[in-house]
Structures are given as structure tokens and as C-alpha cells.
Coordinates of C-alpha atoms and ligand atoms in Angstrom, one line a residue:
Chain A
X1 CA 129.0 103.5 91.8
X2 CA 130.6 104.0 88.3
X3 CA 127.8 105.5 86.5
X4 CA 127.8 108.1 83.8
X5 CA 125.9 110.7 85.3
X6 CA 124.9 113.9 83.5
X7 CA 123.8 117.3 84.7
X8 CA 120.3 116.7 83.9
X9 CA 118.9 120.1 85.1
X10 CA 121.5 122.5 83.5
X11 CA 120.0 124.5 80.8
X12 CA 122.1 125.7 77.7
X13 CA 121.7 129.6 77.5
X14 CA 120.4 129.9 74.0
X15 CA 119.9 133.2 72.0
X16 CA 116.5 134.3 70.6
X17 CA 117.3 135.2 66.8
X18 CA 113.9 136.1 65.8
X19 CA 110.4 136.6 67.1
X20 CA 107.0 136.6 65.1
X21 CA 103.5 137.4 66.5
X22 CA 101.3 134.7 65.2
X23 CA 98.1 135.5 67.0
X24 CA 97.1 137.6 70.1
X25 CA 98.3 134.8 72.3
X26 CA 101.0 133.0 70.3
X27 CA 104.3 134.0 69.3
X28 CA 107.0 131.9 67.2
X29 CA 110.6 132.2 68.5
X30 CA 113.6 131.1 66.5
X31 CA 116.3 129.9 68.9
X32 CA 119.9 129.3 68.5
X33 CA 122.0 127.2 71.0
X34 CA 125.3 128.5 72.2
X35 CA 128.2 127.7 69.7
X36 CA 125.8 127.1 67.1
X37 CA 125.3 123.6 68.2
X38 CA 122.5 121.7 66.5
X39 CA 119.6 120.6 68.6
X40 CA 119.4 117.4 66.8
X41 CA 115.7 116.9 67.5
X42 CA 113.2 114.7 65.7
X43 CA 109.8 116.0 64.8
X44 CA 107.4 115.8 67.7
X45 CA 110.0 116.2 70.5
X46 CA 110.0 118.9 73.0
X47 CA 112.4 121.1 75.0
X48 CA 112.1 122.6 78.5
X49 CA 112.4 126.4 78.2
X50 CA 113.2 128.4 81.1
X51 CA 113.8 132.0 82.4
X52 CA 115.5 132.5 85.7
X53 CA 113.1 133.6 88.3
X54 CA 110.1 132.4 86.4
X55 CA 110.7 128.6 86.0
X56 CA 110.6 126.2 83.2
X57 CA 108.0 124.7 80.8
X58 CA 107.9 122.0 78.2
X59 CA 107.2 123.4 74.7
X60 CA 107.1 121.4 71.6
X61 CA 109.5 122.1 68.8
X62 CA 107.5 123.4 65.7
X63 CA 110.3 123.3 63.0
X64 CA 111.5 120.4 61.1
X65 CA 115.3 119.4 61.6
X66 CA 115.3 119.1 57.7
X67 CA 114.8 123.0 57.6
X68 CA 117.9 124.6 59.4
X69 CA 120.4 122.7 61.3
X70 CA 121.5 125.4 63.8
X71 CA 118.2 127.0 64.8
X72 CA 114.8 125.7 65.7
X73 CA 111.4 127.3 66.3
X74 CA 109.2 127.2 69.3
X75 CA 105.4 128.4 69.2
X76 CA 104.6 129.6 72.7
X77 CA 101.2 130.4 74.1
X78 CA 100.6 132.8 76.8
X79 CA 99.3 130.7 79.6
X80 CA 100.9 132.1 82.8
X81 CA 103.8 133.8 84.4
X82 CA 106.6 132.1 82.6
X83 CA 105.1 132.4 79.1
X84 CA 103.8 135.9 79.8
X85 CA 107.5 136.9 80.4
X86 CA 108.7 134.8 77.4
X87 CA 106.3 137.0 75.2
X88 CA 108.1 140.1 76.4
X89 CA 111.4 138.9 74.9
X90 CA 112.9 140.1 71.6
X91 CA 115.6 139.0 69.4
X92 CA 119.0 139.2 71.1
X93 CA 117.5 138.0 74.5
X94 CA 118.4 134.5 75.9
X95 CA 116.4 131.8 77.2
X96 CA 117.5 128.3 79.0
X97 CA 116.9 125.2 76.9
X98 CA 117.2 121.6 78.0
X99 CA 116.4 118.9 75.6
X100 CA 115.3 117.6 73.0
X101 CA 113.1 115.3 75.0
X102 CA 110.6 112.6 74.4
X103 CA 110.3 110.0 71.6
X104 CA 108.9 112.2 68.7
X105 CA 107.3 110.8 65.6
X106 CA 109.1 107.8 63.8
X107 CA 109.5 108.7 60.3
X108 CA 109.6 104.8 59.5
X109 CA 105.9 104.6 60.8
X110 CA 104.7 107.1 58.0
X111 CA 107.1 106.4 55.2
X112 CA 105.4 105.0 51.9
X113 CA 102.0 105.8 53.4
X114 CA 99.3 108.3 52.9
X115 CA 99.6 110.7 56.0
X116 CA 96.7 112.4 57.5
X117 CA 97.7 115.2 60.0
X118 CA 94.8 116.3 62.3
X119 CA 95.6 119.4 64.3
X120 CA 93.4 121.2 66.8
X121 CA 94.2 124.6 68.0
X122 CA 97.9 124.9 69.1
X123 CA 98.3 121.3 68.4
X124 CA 99.3 122.5 64.8
X125 CA 102.7 123.7 66.3
X126 CA 104.2 120.3 67.2
X127 CA 102.5 118.7 64.2
X128 CA 104.1 121.3 62.0
X129 CA 107.4 119.8 62.6
X130 CA 106.3 116.6 61.1
X131 CA 104.4 118.3 58.4
X132 CA 107.6 120.2 57.3
X133 CA 109.5 117.0 57.5
X134 CA 107.3 115.1 55.2
X135 CA 107.1 118.0 52.8
X136 CA 110.8 118.2 52.7
X137 CA 111.2 114.5 52.1
X138 CA 108.1 114.5 49.8
X139 CA 109.2 111.4 47.9
X140 CA 109.3 109.3 51.0
X141 CA 105.5 109.7 51.5
X142 CA 102.3 109.2 49.4
X143 CA 99.4 111.6 50.0
X144 CA 99.8 114.4 52.6
X145 CA 96.4 115.4 54.0
X146 CA 96.2 118.2 56.5
X147 CA 93.0 118.8 58.6
X148 CA 93.2 121.7 61.0
X149 CA 90.6 123.3 63.1
X150 CA 90.7 126.2 65.4
X151 CA 88.2 128.0 67.6
X152 CA 87.9 131.2 65.5
X153 CA 89.7 132.7 62.6
X154 CA 91.9 135.0 64.6
X155 CA 93.5 132.0 66.4
X156 CA 94.9 130.5 63.1
X157 CA 98.5 129.7 63.3
X158 CA 101.1 130.0 60.7
X159 CA 99.0 131.7 58.0
X160 CA 102.0 132.0 55.6
X161 CA 102.9 128.3 55.8
X162 CA 99.1 127.5 55.5
X163 CA 99.0 129.4 52.3
X164 CA 101.9 127.6 50.9
X165 CA 100.3 124.2 51.8
X166 CA 97.2 125.3 50.0
X167 CA 99.0 126.4 46.9
X168 CA 100.8 123.0 46.5
X169 CA 99.1 120.4 44.5
X170 CA 100.7 117.6 46.5
X171 CA 99.3 118.7 49.8
X172 CA 95.6 118.4 50.6
X173 CA 94.7 121.0 53.1
X174 CA 91.3 121.3 55.1
X175 CA 90.4 123.6 57.7
X176 CA 87.6 124.7 59.8
X177 CA 86.8 127.2 62.6
X178 CA 84.3 126.5 65.4
X179 CA 82.9 130.0 65.4
X180 CA 83.2 132.2 62.3
X181 CA 83.5 136.0 62.1
X182 CA 82.1 138.3 59.5
X183 CA 85.1 137.8 57.0
X184 CA 85.3 134.1 57.4
X185 CA 84.3 132.1 54.1
X186 CA 85.6 128.7 54.9
X187 CA 84.0 125.8 56.9
X188 CA 82.4 126.3 60.2
X189 CA 82.2 123.4 62.6
X190 CA 84.3 121.2 64.9
X191 CA 87.4 119.5 63.5
X192 CA 85.7 116.1 63.4
X193 CA 83.3 117.4 60.8
X194 CA 86.1 117.4 58.3
X195 CA 86.9 113.7 58.6
X196 CA 83.7 111.9 57.3
X197 CA 84.0 113.5 53.6
X198 CA 87.7 112.5 53.3
X199 CA 88.4 109.8 50.8
X200 CA 91.0 107.5 52.3
X201 CA 92.7 104.3 51.6
X202 CA 92.3 103.2 55.2
X203 CA 94.8 100.4 55.3
X204 CA 97.5 102.7 53.8
X205 CA 96.8 105.8 55.8
X206 CA 98.5 106.7 58.9
X207 CA 97.1 109.6 61.0
X208 CA 99.0 111.9 63.4
X209 CA 96.7 113.7 65.9
X210 CA 97.6 116.7 68.2
X211 CA 95.1 118.9 69.8
X212 CA 93.5 119.9 73.0
X213 CA 92.6 116.9 75.4
X214 CA 88.9 116.8 74.5
X215 CA 89.7 116.3 70.9
X216 CA 91.3 113.0 70.9
X217 CA 88.4 110.7 71.8
X218 CA 86.0 112.3 69.2
X219 CA 88.9 112.2 66.6
X220 CA 89.5 108.5 67.4
X221 CA 85.8 107.9 66.9
X222 CA 85.8 109.6 63.6
X223 CA 88.8 107.8 62.3
X224 CA 87.2 104.4 63.4
X225 CA 84.3 105.4 61.5
X226 CA 86.6 105.6 58.4
X227 CA 87.8 102.1 59.3
X228 CA 91.3 103.2 60.0
X229 CA 93.0 100.5 61.9
X230 CA 94.1 101.4 65.5
X231 CA 97.7 100.8 64.7
X232 CA 97.7 103.3 62.0
X233 CA 96.9 106.3 64.6
X234 CA 99.3 108.2 66.4
X235 CA 98.6 110.7 69.1
X236 CA 100.9 113.3 70.8
X237 CA 99.7 113.8 74.5
X238 CA 100.2 116.7 76.6
X239 CA 101.3 116.5 80.3
X240 CA 103.0 118.6 82.9
X241 CA 106.5 117.6 81.9
X242 CA 108.7 119.3 84.6
X243 CA 112.0 117.5 84.4
X244 CA 111.9 115.7 81.0
X245 CA 114.3 113.1 82.0
X246 CA 112.1 110.4 83.7
X247 CA 112.6 111.6 87.3
X248 CA 110.0 114.0 88.8
X249 CA 106.9 111.8 88.0
X250 CA 104.8 114.8 86.9
X251 CA 104.2 113.5 83.3
X252 CA 102.9 110.1 84.3
X253 CA 100.0 108.4 82.5
X254 CA 99.3 105.2 84.5
X255 CA 102.7 103.4 84.2
X256 CA 104.0 105.4 81.3
X257 CA 106.3 108.5 81.6
X258 CA 105.2 110.8 78.9
X259 CA 108.6 112.4 78.8
X260 CA 110.4 109.1 78.2
X261 CA 107.8 106.9 76.2
X262 CA 105.8 109.8 74.7
X263 CA 104.7 112.3 74.1
X264 CA 103.8 110.3 70.7
X265 CA 101.7 107.2 71.3
X266 CA 100.3 104.6 69.0
X267 CA 96.5 104.4 69.5
X268 CA 96.9 100.8 70.7
X269 CA 98.9 102.0 73.6
X270 CA 96.7 104.9 74.3
X271 CA 93.8 102.4 74.7
X272 CA 95.9 100.4 77.3
X273 CA 96.5 103.7 79.2
X274 CA 93.2 104.4 81.0
X275 CA 94.2 107.9 82.1
X276 CA 95.5 108.9 78.6
X277 CA 92.4 110.5 76.8
Chain B
X1 CA 104.8 87.8 87.4
X2 CA 107.5 86.6 89.9
X3 CA 109.0 89.0 92.2
X4 CA 112.9 89.0 93.0
X5 CA 113.8 86.4 95.6
X6 CA 113.4 87.4 99.3
X7 CA 116.6 88.2 100.9
X8 CA 119.0 86.1 102.7
X9 CA 119.6 87.0 106.3
X10 CA 123.3 86.8 106.1
X11 CA 126.2 87.5 108.5
X12 CA 129.6 86.7 109.3
X13 CA 129.3 86.2 113.0
X14 CA 128.8 88.7 115.9
X15 CA 130.6 90.1 119.0
X16 CA 128.8 91.2 122.0
X17 CA 128.8 94.8 123.3
X18 CA 127.6 95.9 126.7
X19 CA 125.7 99.2 127.0
X20 CA 129.0 101.1 127.9
X21 CA 130.9 99.6 125.0
X22 CA 128.0 100.6 122.8
X23 CA 128.4 104.1 123.9
X24 CA 132.0 104.2 123.4
X25 CA 131.4 102.6 120.0
X26 CA 129.0 105.4 119.0
X27 CA 131.5 108.1 120.0
X28 CA 134.1 106.2 118.0
X29 CA 131.8 106.4 114.9
X30 CA 131.1 110.1 115.4
X31 CA 135.0 110.8 115.0
X32 CA 135.0 108.6 111.9
X33 CA 132.3 110.4 110.0
X34 CA 129.1 112.3 110.4
X35 CA 126.8 110.0 112.3
X36 CA 123.0 110.0 111.5
X37 CA 120.8 108.4 114.0
X38 CA 117.4 108.6 115.4
X39 CA 116.7 111.2 117.9
X40 CA 113.7 112.1 120.1
X41 CA 111.6 115.0 119.0
X42 CA 108.9 116.0 121.4
X43 CA 107.1 113.5 123.5
X44 CA 106.8 110.4 121.1
X45 CA 108.1 111.4 117.9
X46 CA 111.6 110.6 116.3
X47 CA 113.8 112.2 113.7
X48 CA 116.9 111.1 111.8
X49 CA 119.7 113.9 112.5
X50 CA 123.4 114.2 112.9
X51 CA 124.4 113.0 116.4
X52 CA 126.0 115.6 118.6
X53 CA 125.8 113.8 121.9
X54 CA 126.0 110.1 122.5
X55 CA 123.4 110.2 125.1
X56 CA 120.9 111.6 122.7
X57 CA 121.2 108.7 120.1
X58 CA 118.0 106.5 120.2
X59 CA 118.4 102.9 119.4
X60 CA 114.8 101.9 120.3
X61 CA 112.1 103.6 118.2
X62 CA 109.2 102.6 116.2
X63 CA 109.9 104.9 113.1
X64 CA 111.1 108.3 112.5
X65 CA 108.7 110.9 110.8
X66 CA 110.9 111.5 107.7
X67 CA 112.6 108.7 106.1
X68 CA 116.3 108.5 105.4
X69 CA 115.6 109.7 101.8
X70 CA 115.9 113.2 103.1
X71 CA 119.6 112.8 103.2
X72 CA 119.9 111.9 99.5
X73 CA 116.8 113.7 98.2
X74 CA 116.4 116.6 100.5
X75 CA 112.8 118.1 100.9
X76 CA 114.3 121.3 99.3
X77 CA 117.4 121.4 97.2
X78 CA 119.0 123.9 95.1
X79 CA 119.6 122.6 91.6
X80 CA 121.0 126.0 90.2
X81 CA 122.1 129.4 91.5
X82 CA 121.3 132.1 89.0
X83 CA 122.2 135.6 88.7
X84 CA 119.4 137.7 86.7
X85 CA 121.8 140.6 85.9
X86 CA 124.2 138.2 84.0
X87 CA 121.4 135.9 83.0
X88 CA 123.7 133.0 83.9
X89 CA 124.0 130.3 86.5
X90 CA 126.2 128.0 88.4
X91 CA 125.6 124.7 90.0
X92 CA 126.2 124.3 93.7
X93 CA 129.0 122.0 94.7
X94 CA 127.9 118.5 95.2
X95 CA 130.7 117.4 97.7
X96 CA 130.4 113.8 98.9
X97 CA 130.5 113.5 102.5
X98 CA 131.2 110.5 104.4
X99 CA 128.3 109.5 106.6
X100 CA 127.4 106.6 108.8
X101 CA 123.7 106.0 109.1
X102 CA 123.3 104.3 112.6
X103 CA 120.5 102.3 113.8
X104 CA 118.4 102.0 110.9
X105 CA 115.5 99.6 110.2
X106 CA 115.5 97.0 107.4
X107 CA 112.7 98.7 105.6
X108 CA 114.7 102.0 105.5
X109 CA 117.5 100.1 103.6
X110 CA 115.3 98.5 101.1
X111 CA 113.7 102.0 100.4
X112 CA 117.1 103.3 99.6
X113 CA 117.7 100.6 97.4
X114 CA 114.5 101.3 95.4
X115 CA 115.4 105.0 95.3
X116 CA 118.8 104.0 94.0
X117 CA 117.1 102.2 91.4
X118 CA 114.9 105.0 90.1
X119 CA 117.7 107.5 90.2
X120 CA 120.2 105.3 88.2
X121 CA 117.5 104.1 85.7
X122 CA 117.5 105.7 82.4
X123 CA 119.2 109.1 83.0
X124 CA 121.3 108.5 86.0
X125 CA 121.0 111.7 88.3
X126 CA 124.2 113.0 89.8
X127 CA 122.4 115.1 92.5
X128 CA 121.1 112.0 94.2
X129 CA 123.9 109.5 93.3
X130 CA 126.7 111.7 94.5
X131 CA 125.1 112.1 97.9
X132 CA 124.6 108.3 98.1
X133 CA 128.5 107.7 97.7
X134 CA 130.3 107.1 100.9
X135 CA 127.3 106.2 103.1
X136 CA 127.5 103.2 105.5
X137 CA 124.4 101.8 107.1
X138 CA 124.4 100.1 110.6
X139 CA 121.0 98.3 111.0
X140 CA 119.1 97.6 114.2
X141 CA 116.2 95.2 114.9
X142 CA 112.9 96.8 115.8
X143 CA 109.7 95.9 117.7
X144 CA 106.9 96.1 115.2
X145 CA 103.9 98.4 116.3
X146 CA 100.4 98.6 115.0
X147 CA 101.6 100.1 111.7
X148 CA 104.6 98.1 110.6
X149 CA 104.0 95.3 108.0
X150 CA 107.5 94.5 106.6
X151 CA 107.2 90.9 106.6
X152 CA 104.0 91.1 104.4
X153 CA 106.2 92.8 101.8
X154 CA 109.0 90.4 102.1
X155 CA 111.2 92.6 104.6
X156 CA 111.9 90.6 107.8
X157 CA 113.2 92.7 110.5
X158 CA 116.6 91.0 110.1
X159 CA 117.0 91.6 106.5
X160 CA 120.6 92.8 106.6
X161 CA 121.3 93.4 103.0
X162 CA 122.9 96.8 102.3
X163 CA 123.9 97.1 106.0
X164 CA 127.6 96.7 107.1
X165 CA 126.8 95.9 110.7
X166 CA 123.4 94.7 112.4
X167 CA 122.5 95.3 116.0
X168 CA 120.2 92.9 117.9
X169 CA 119.6 94.3 121.5
X170 CA 119.4 91.8 124.3
X171 CA 118.9 91.9 127.9
X172 CA 122.5 93.0 129.0
X173 CA 123.5 94.7 125.8
X174 CA 123.7 94.2 122.0
X175 CA 124.8 91.5 119.6
X176 CA 126.8 93.2 116.8
X177 CA 126.6 91.2 113.7
X178 CA 129.1 91.7 111.1
X179 CA 127.4 91.8 107.6
X180 CA 130.2 92.8 105.4
X181 CA 133.9 93.8 105.2
X182 CA 133.1 97.4 106.1
X183 CA 131.6 96.3 109.1
X184 CA 134.6 94.2 110.1
X185 CA 136.8 96.9 109.4
X186 CA 134.8 99.3 111.7
X187 CA 134.9 96.8 114.6
X188 CA 138.6 96.1 114.0
X189 CA 139.4 99.8 114.1
X190 CA 137.4 100.2 117.1
X191 CA 138.9 97.4 119.1
X192 CA 142.4 98.1 117.6
X193 CA 143.0 94.4 117.4
X194 CA 141.7 91.3 115.5
X195 CA 138.1 90.7 116.3
X196 CA 137.2 87.1 117.2
X197 CA 133.8 86.6 115.7
X198 CA 131.3 84.3 117.3
X199 CA 129.3 82.0 115.3
X200 CA 127.2 80.0 117.7
X201 CA 123.5 80.4 116.9
X202 CA 121.7 82.8 119.1
X203 CA 118.1 83.1 119.2
X204 CA 116.8 86.6 119.7
X205 CA 113.3 86.9 121.1
X206 CA 110.8 86.4 118.1
X207 CA 109.2 89.5 117.0
X208 CA 105.7 89.3 115.6
X209 CA 104.1 91.6 113.2
X210 CA 100.7 92.9 114.3
X211 CA 99.6 93.8 110.7
X212 CA 99.6 91.5 107.8
X213 CA 98.6 91.5 104.3
X214 CA 96.2 88.7 103.6
X215 CA 98.1 87.3 100.4
X216 CA 101.8 86.5 100.1
X217 CA 103.5 89.4 98.6
X218 CA 104.3 87.4 95.4
X219 CA 100.5 87.5 94.7
X220 CA 100.1 91.2 95.0
X221 CA 101.1 92.1 91.4
X222 CA 98.2 89.8 90.3
X223 CA 95.8 91.5 92.6
X224 CA 96.7 94.8 91.2
X225 CA 96.0 93.5 87.6
X226 CA 92.4 93.1 88.6
X227 CA 91.6 96.2 90.8
X228 CA 91.9 99.2 88.5
X229 CA 88.2 99.7 88.4
X230 CA 87.6 98.6 92.0
X231 CA 85.0 100.2 94.2
X232 CA 87.5 100.2 97.0
X233 CA 89.3 103.3 95.6
X234 CA 86.1 105.6 96.2
X235 CA 85.3 104.0 99.5
X236 CA 88.9 104.4 101.1
X237 CA 89.1 107.9 99.7
X238 CA 85.9 109.3 101.3
X239 CA 87.8 110.5 104.5
X240 CA 91.0 111.5 102.5
X241 CA 91.7 115.3 102.6
X242 CA 94.4 115.2 100.0
X243 CA 97.1 116.5 102.1
X244 CA 100.0 114.3 100.5
X245 CA 101.5 113.3 103.8
X246 CA 101.4 109.7 102.8
X247 CA 103.5 110.8 99.7
X248 CA 105.9 113.1 101.3
X249 CA 106.7 110.8 104.3
X250 CA 106.9 107.6 102.1
X251 CA 110.5 106.4 101.9
X252 CA 110.2 105.3 98.4
X253 CA 108.2 108.2 97.0
X254 CA 110.7 110.5 94.9
X255 CA 108.5 112.8 92.9
X256 CA 109.3 116.4 92.9
X257 CA 108.5 119.8 91.7
X258 CA 111.0 122.5 90.5
X259 CA 110.5 126.3 91.4
X260 CA 112.5 129.4 91.0
X261 CA 113.0 131.8 93.9
X262 CA 114.3 135.2 93.6
X263 CA 116.2 136.6 96.6
X264 CA 115.4 140.1 98.1
X265 CA 118.2 141.7 96.2
X266 CA 116.3 140.9 93.1
X267 CA 119.4 139.9 91.3
X268 CA 120.4 136.4 92.7
X269 CA 118.0 133.5 93.0
X270 CA 117.7 129.7 93.0
X271 CA 116.2 127.0 90.9
X272 CA 115.0 124.5 93.6
X273 CA 113.3 121.3 93.7
X274 CA 111.0 120.2 96.5
X275 CA 109.2 117.0 97.4
X276 CA 105.8 116.7 95.7
X277 CA 103.1 114.1 95.9
X278 CA 100.7 112.5 93.4
X279 CA 98.1 112.8 96.2
X280 CA 98.1 116.6 96.0
X281 CA 95.5 118.1 93.6
X282 CA 97.8 120.1 91.5
X283 CA 100.2 117.2 90.8
X284 CA 98.8 116.2 87.4
X285 CA 97.7 119.6 86.2
X286 CA 98.9 120.5 82.7
X287 CA 99.5 123.9 81.1
X288 CA 96.2 124.3 79.7
X289 CA 94.7 123.9 83.2
X290 CA 93.4 120.3 82.5
X291 CA 93.9 118.1 85.6
X292 CA 94.3 114.4 84.6
X293 CA 93.8 113.2 88.1
X294 CA 91.3 115.6 89.6
X295 CA 89.4 113.0 91.7
X296 CA 90.9 111.8 95.1
X297 CA 90.1 108.2 94.4
X298 CA 92.0 108.3 91.2
X299 CA 95.0 109.8 93.0
X300 CA 94.8 107.2 95.8
X301 CA 94.7 104.5 93.1
X302 CA 97.6 106.1 91.4
X303 CA 99.7 106.1 94.5
X304 CA 99.0 102.4 95.3
X305 CA 99.6 101.3 91.8
X306 CA 102.9 103.0 91.9
X307 CA 103.8 101.0 95.0
X308 CA 102.6 97.7 93.8
X309 CA 102.5 97.6 90.1
X310 CA 103.9 100.4 87.8
X311 CA 107.4 100.4 89.1
X312 CA 107.2 96.9 90.0
X313 CA 106.6 96.0 86.5
X314 CA 110.3 96.8 85.6
X315 CA 112.1 96.8 88.8
X316 CA 110.8 93.3 89.9
X317 CA 110.2 94.6 93.5
X318 CA 107.4 96.2 95.4
X319 CA 107.8 99.9 96.1
X320 CA 106.2 99.6 99.4
X321 CA 108.6 98.7 102.2
X322 CA 105.9 98.2 105.1
X323 CA 107.2 101.1 107.3
X324 CA 103.8 102.2 108.1
X325 CA 104.4 106.0 107.8
X326 CA 101.7 106.7 105.4
X327 CA 99.2 105.1 107.8
X328 CA 100.5 106.3 111.2
X329 CA 100.7 109.9 110.1
X330 CA 97.7 110.0 107.9
X331 CA 95.3 112.8 109.6
X332 CA 92.4 110.8 108.3
X333 CA 93.4 107.5 109.7
X334 CA 93.5 105.8 106.2
X335 CA 95.4 102.5 106.4
X336 CA 97.2 101.2 103.4
X337 CA 97.0 97.6 105.0
X338 CA 93.2 98.0 105.1
X339 CA 93.2 99.3 101.4
X340 CA 95.3 96.2 100.2
X341 CA 93.3 93.8 102.2
X342 CA 89.9 95.2 101.0
X343 CA 91.3 94.9 97.5
X344 CA 92.3 91.3 98.2
X345 CA 88.8 90.5 99.5
X346 CA 87.2 91.9 96.5
X347 CA 89.5 90.0 94.2
X348 CA 88.9 86.7 96.0
X349 CA 85.1 87.1 96.0
X350 CA 85.1 87.7 92.4
X351 CA 87.2 84.8 91.3
Ligands
LIG1 S1 97.9 111.2 104.2 FE1 95.7 110.4 104.5 S2 94.5 112.2 104.2 FE2 96.5 112.9 103.5 S3 96.4 112.5 101.3 FE3 97.4 110.6 102.3 S4 95.5 109.2 102.4 FE4 94.8 111.3 102.1
LIG2 S1 103.4 103.1 101.0 FE1 103.4 103.6 103.3 S2 104.1 101.7 104.3 FE2 104.7 101.6 102.0 S3 106.7 102.4 102.1 FE3 105.3 104.1 101.7 S4 104.9 104.9 103.6 FE4 105.8 103.1 104.1
LIG3 S1 108.7 115.1 83.2 FE1 109.6 114.5 85.0 S2 109.2 112.3 84.9 FE2 108.6 112.9 83.0

């Protein structure tokens, strides 16, 4: 058996170099691999983050490889024992990192096109890696339209980046909250209410959609109503990736291993996968 | 789609062993390597374990509870040992151990072959593949009981592929068929002289399978193309309790979960993997709490599709080897043969 086998399950012990509190439940961690090694990721890929004794979880990378070569960012929501523990960590602590895993977004699918980013809730984190990428390579893309919805104003991620996007005249930014508070002056309503008013050149627009599971069907319907062809829609799907390397079986949607074939799927493929959305 | 060709029943000839010679041969093998064989456990159950005493080795058994996969993909395996004080880890030694698996049935070999495929594919996994090195398999024929259906999935009892020797019991002893050079080498070393192999045709008593799938196995992928929305899934899942036994004991199921355990000293611990199964409710749960296969009938469908379609699409082979474990150990008496035959009936009615 002359096979090149790898130590698939050994994490690299990486340094947390900065922590930023984004919301009550989300923090951004800037991570540096040992020996300043570059992660060499694509936008839309994920890593497995672990803390000994607490386990491992798949987390999307939220920074673009065009930004910094030796560190990358993870936005982590508190959802359980492991992520609660990660939230207690400060700069100087170490976490285990395996990856990058998954296919990520293919820049060539978007180049020369109008790009419509649709992010629901924490879906903005994985999309931000691609948003940053397209802004950093601005000339490779035509319009950049960002549509973002959260439950309430206090859950808005990346307010400083959002401010920059709003200030740029080559980025169109729209956002909404499901439930407003006293200070909120913007749109109120679910994210799909932002889609009908958009003026789109449907044949030349490519959409990238990431959000909670309930969002995909309604977003797809709204995009169909705008006559966007199925092949122009990409979705990044969340599953319980345990191993990240196509072995443990946890991430399967029908015959597709999300950690290998996904998490980014073209909508034509999503429609074939009955369990997808 | 056309499945890979069924196996050839090949051998280079045979020698004859009487019962005493067989015992001496087993002792000889026990000196050569760790010998894994079937042993009795309780009244009518059997397990594979390392042989300590020739007289305890069982040659005639229907099936063991756990399949051979437990030696290559253990039910619980340490991936890393970690130290919380140093926040560091090391990887346990993965020494390859010479092992001879004695008296295994053809479906068991085919199951190992399927596991090999999955652990080599894409990212080859050393944990499994290291343990697979240096294994020899000595096969044996078996008498099908009410749960075996090997022939229906292309696995005749005498399928010798992957074995080095194959044993056919007869009245006064055993025919020892030589399948490959490793087998010949073992026999030569055992008799310490050149082995004269007989090649005259012998006719062992024909053994019939009591259970059959109604279609030839080549047609099963087409059946599974049509039954995704079948009413059969709900019907067969009514009695299912979602215990996952059918996954855990299946020789070709390899899904696993990973968990960290901290020792009582609160400093050391392990990252371990455990057998997991897609019939268990939590299997497809995501971080946000969504369960993408929360209905039993969806999980049953997924289990069967993994055996007859999803993996078959790229491996070209069925992932069910007809051992009957999922059926004989199911607490709800759910029969995989009945599920498949119900699906076939539905497809033939609708076409
Ligand atoms: S062994 Fe039987 S009861 Fe248990 S999950 Fe499988 S089919 Fe259901
Ligand atoms: S599905 Fe059942 S009969 Fe088929 S290999 Fe697995 S346990 Fe054996
Ligand atoms: S995460 Fe383990 S197979 Fe995909």
C-alpha cells in the first residue's frame, strides 16, 4: 500500500493575535499559524478550530486572502461549550487549527459580472471574505451590491466595515432588521424585502447567498422573481463538519460531502440535492 | 449504470487437512502472528478476537456480532493525546502489527475492500491504512441462515478475492484451497516441505441462500434512482426506534464522531473518535441546532441510499455485502431484504 497518507487530524497550534467583540454573542479572532505560515485559503473556505478538552468545530474564515498573508480572521458565535470557551480566550492564547477545508468561492464565477451578496445574520462572516476579496480586486468585477439582514440592530456584525462599504461609491449597500429598536432609522423587515426593489441586469448578475437555513428557499424565490438564472446563484450551506476531510460522514447532503464538494454550491446543484435547503 | 464484474472463484489447488492437522495448523498460525478468529460469546453469539487457545477457535458460525472493521476502525480510537497545561499534543504510535484473520466469510472480505476504498479515497487516512498493512485473511465457507443474502449482492460464499487460503469443511476434515502466494507460503512453512496441490475438481455440498433480493444486483442502482420519494420509507420506519445498531454493526459503515475526554488529573486527555451512525437522531444536527434529517424515515432512506446508490455512484460497487447483521440484530425486526424487495415491488408496479 504505497499511499501518501497525511496526519489528517493533527491541528496546528496557532496564536490568537487579536480579539474584537462584535456583538453580545460574536467575537472576531485574528489568528496566526505557527512559523508565520500562510493559511493559503480561498474566500468561503472554513477551518476546524479546537480547544483540547472542548472539541472541534467548523468555522468559516471571514477575512480575504488579499488582505494579510500571515494572519486570518474567524468570527465565532457562542453556541455551546466549545465556542463559550473560545470566547474566554484573549490575545496570546493558542487554538488548534486544521484546514483550510471546502471548495470556497471560485473567483472566475464572479469575474466581469455584477455581484449581488446576500447575507443573513452570521452569514455575513463567510461572505465578508468574498466581499473583501472583490473590493480588493475591484477592477475584476462590475457592480458590487451587498444586501444584509439581521434580527435586530444589536446583532449587526462588522459595523466599521459596513460604514466603509456605505461610504464607497463603487459599492451598493442595503440593510434591514427584522425588529427595530428605538434608535433604528433604517429598513425594517426580512431580508427578502430588499430584493424586489433592486435594479439588476439579471443575465450578468451573480448572487452569493449565505444565511440561516430558513433563508435560502425564500431568497431563491425572490431571485427567481428577478429572473436571475439558476446558474448565477451560489449558496454556501452549513452542516456539522466534524472531520473536514471527507471521512466522518457528518456533513453529507444526500450524496454530497459538504466538506469536499461544498460548502459553496451552485443553485443548479442545490436543486438536485433534496436535503440541501 | 453497470456495476463492476462479479468476482471469479479462483484458486491454485488444494490440500486436505483432517481435524487434528487443522488444530496443529491453527497453533502454527498462532506462533506466526496474532491470530484473530471467531469465538463463542454466551449461548449463541460469536465475536472476533485474538485466539489464545486452539480449542476455542470456532470454524462454523453464522456471523459475529461486530464485524472485522473493529480491528482497523476501532469502536473507540485515540486520535491525539493532549496536555492542557502545555496546551500541546502528541499522536499515539500507530505500529503495524502482523495479524492473520482466520475463518472469515466472503462478505467480511468484501466489506474490508469497501472500507479500504473509502479510507484511500480523497485524503488517504493513515489511522486506518496503517492498521490494514500486514493483514492476511484465511476464508471459510458458511451455511447461510435466514439473514444472509450474499449471493443477491454478488457475493457467493466461495468468493475468495482478498483471501490467501480458503477453507471448505467436509465430512472428515477440510479442503484447504490455496488462493495466492501468501497462502502457499503459509502451507509450505507449516509442512516444511514442498506442498503438492491437488487440482481435481471437488464438489462441496451446494449451499442455498434462504433470502433473496428479487432483482439481480445490477438492477439495484436503477431501482434506487426511482424510490427517493417512495412510501416504503415511512412504512418500514414505523417500528424503528432509531437505536443505530444497524449502522454500528454494519461492516461497511464507517462514519464516526470525535470527542475530547479529560482525565481525572484534569491535565491530560484524549481526542477520540467513536463509531457513529446516520440512524441516530443527532447525526445530522448542525451548530445552530437545525437537524437536517430529523425524521426516522429520512434517516432510513439515507442509510439505504448510502449502501445502494451514493457510494456506488463513484465506487462502482454496492456497499451492502449481505451479512444480515442489520437485520438479525435489529431490536425492531426490521429487515433490509424486506425493505429492498418492497422498493422493487413498488418500482415494478409503477413501470
Ligand atoms: S437497528 Fe432497527 S430499530 Fe435500530 S435504528 Fe436500525 S432499523 Fe431502527
Ligand atoms: S446493510 Fe446490513 S446486510 Fe448490508 S452489509 Fe450492512 S449490516 Fe450487512
Ligand atoms: S466533515 Fe467529515 S466527511 Fe465531511
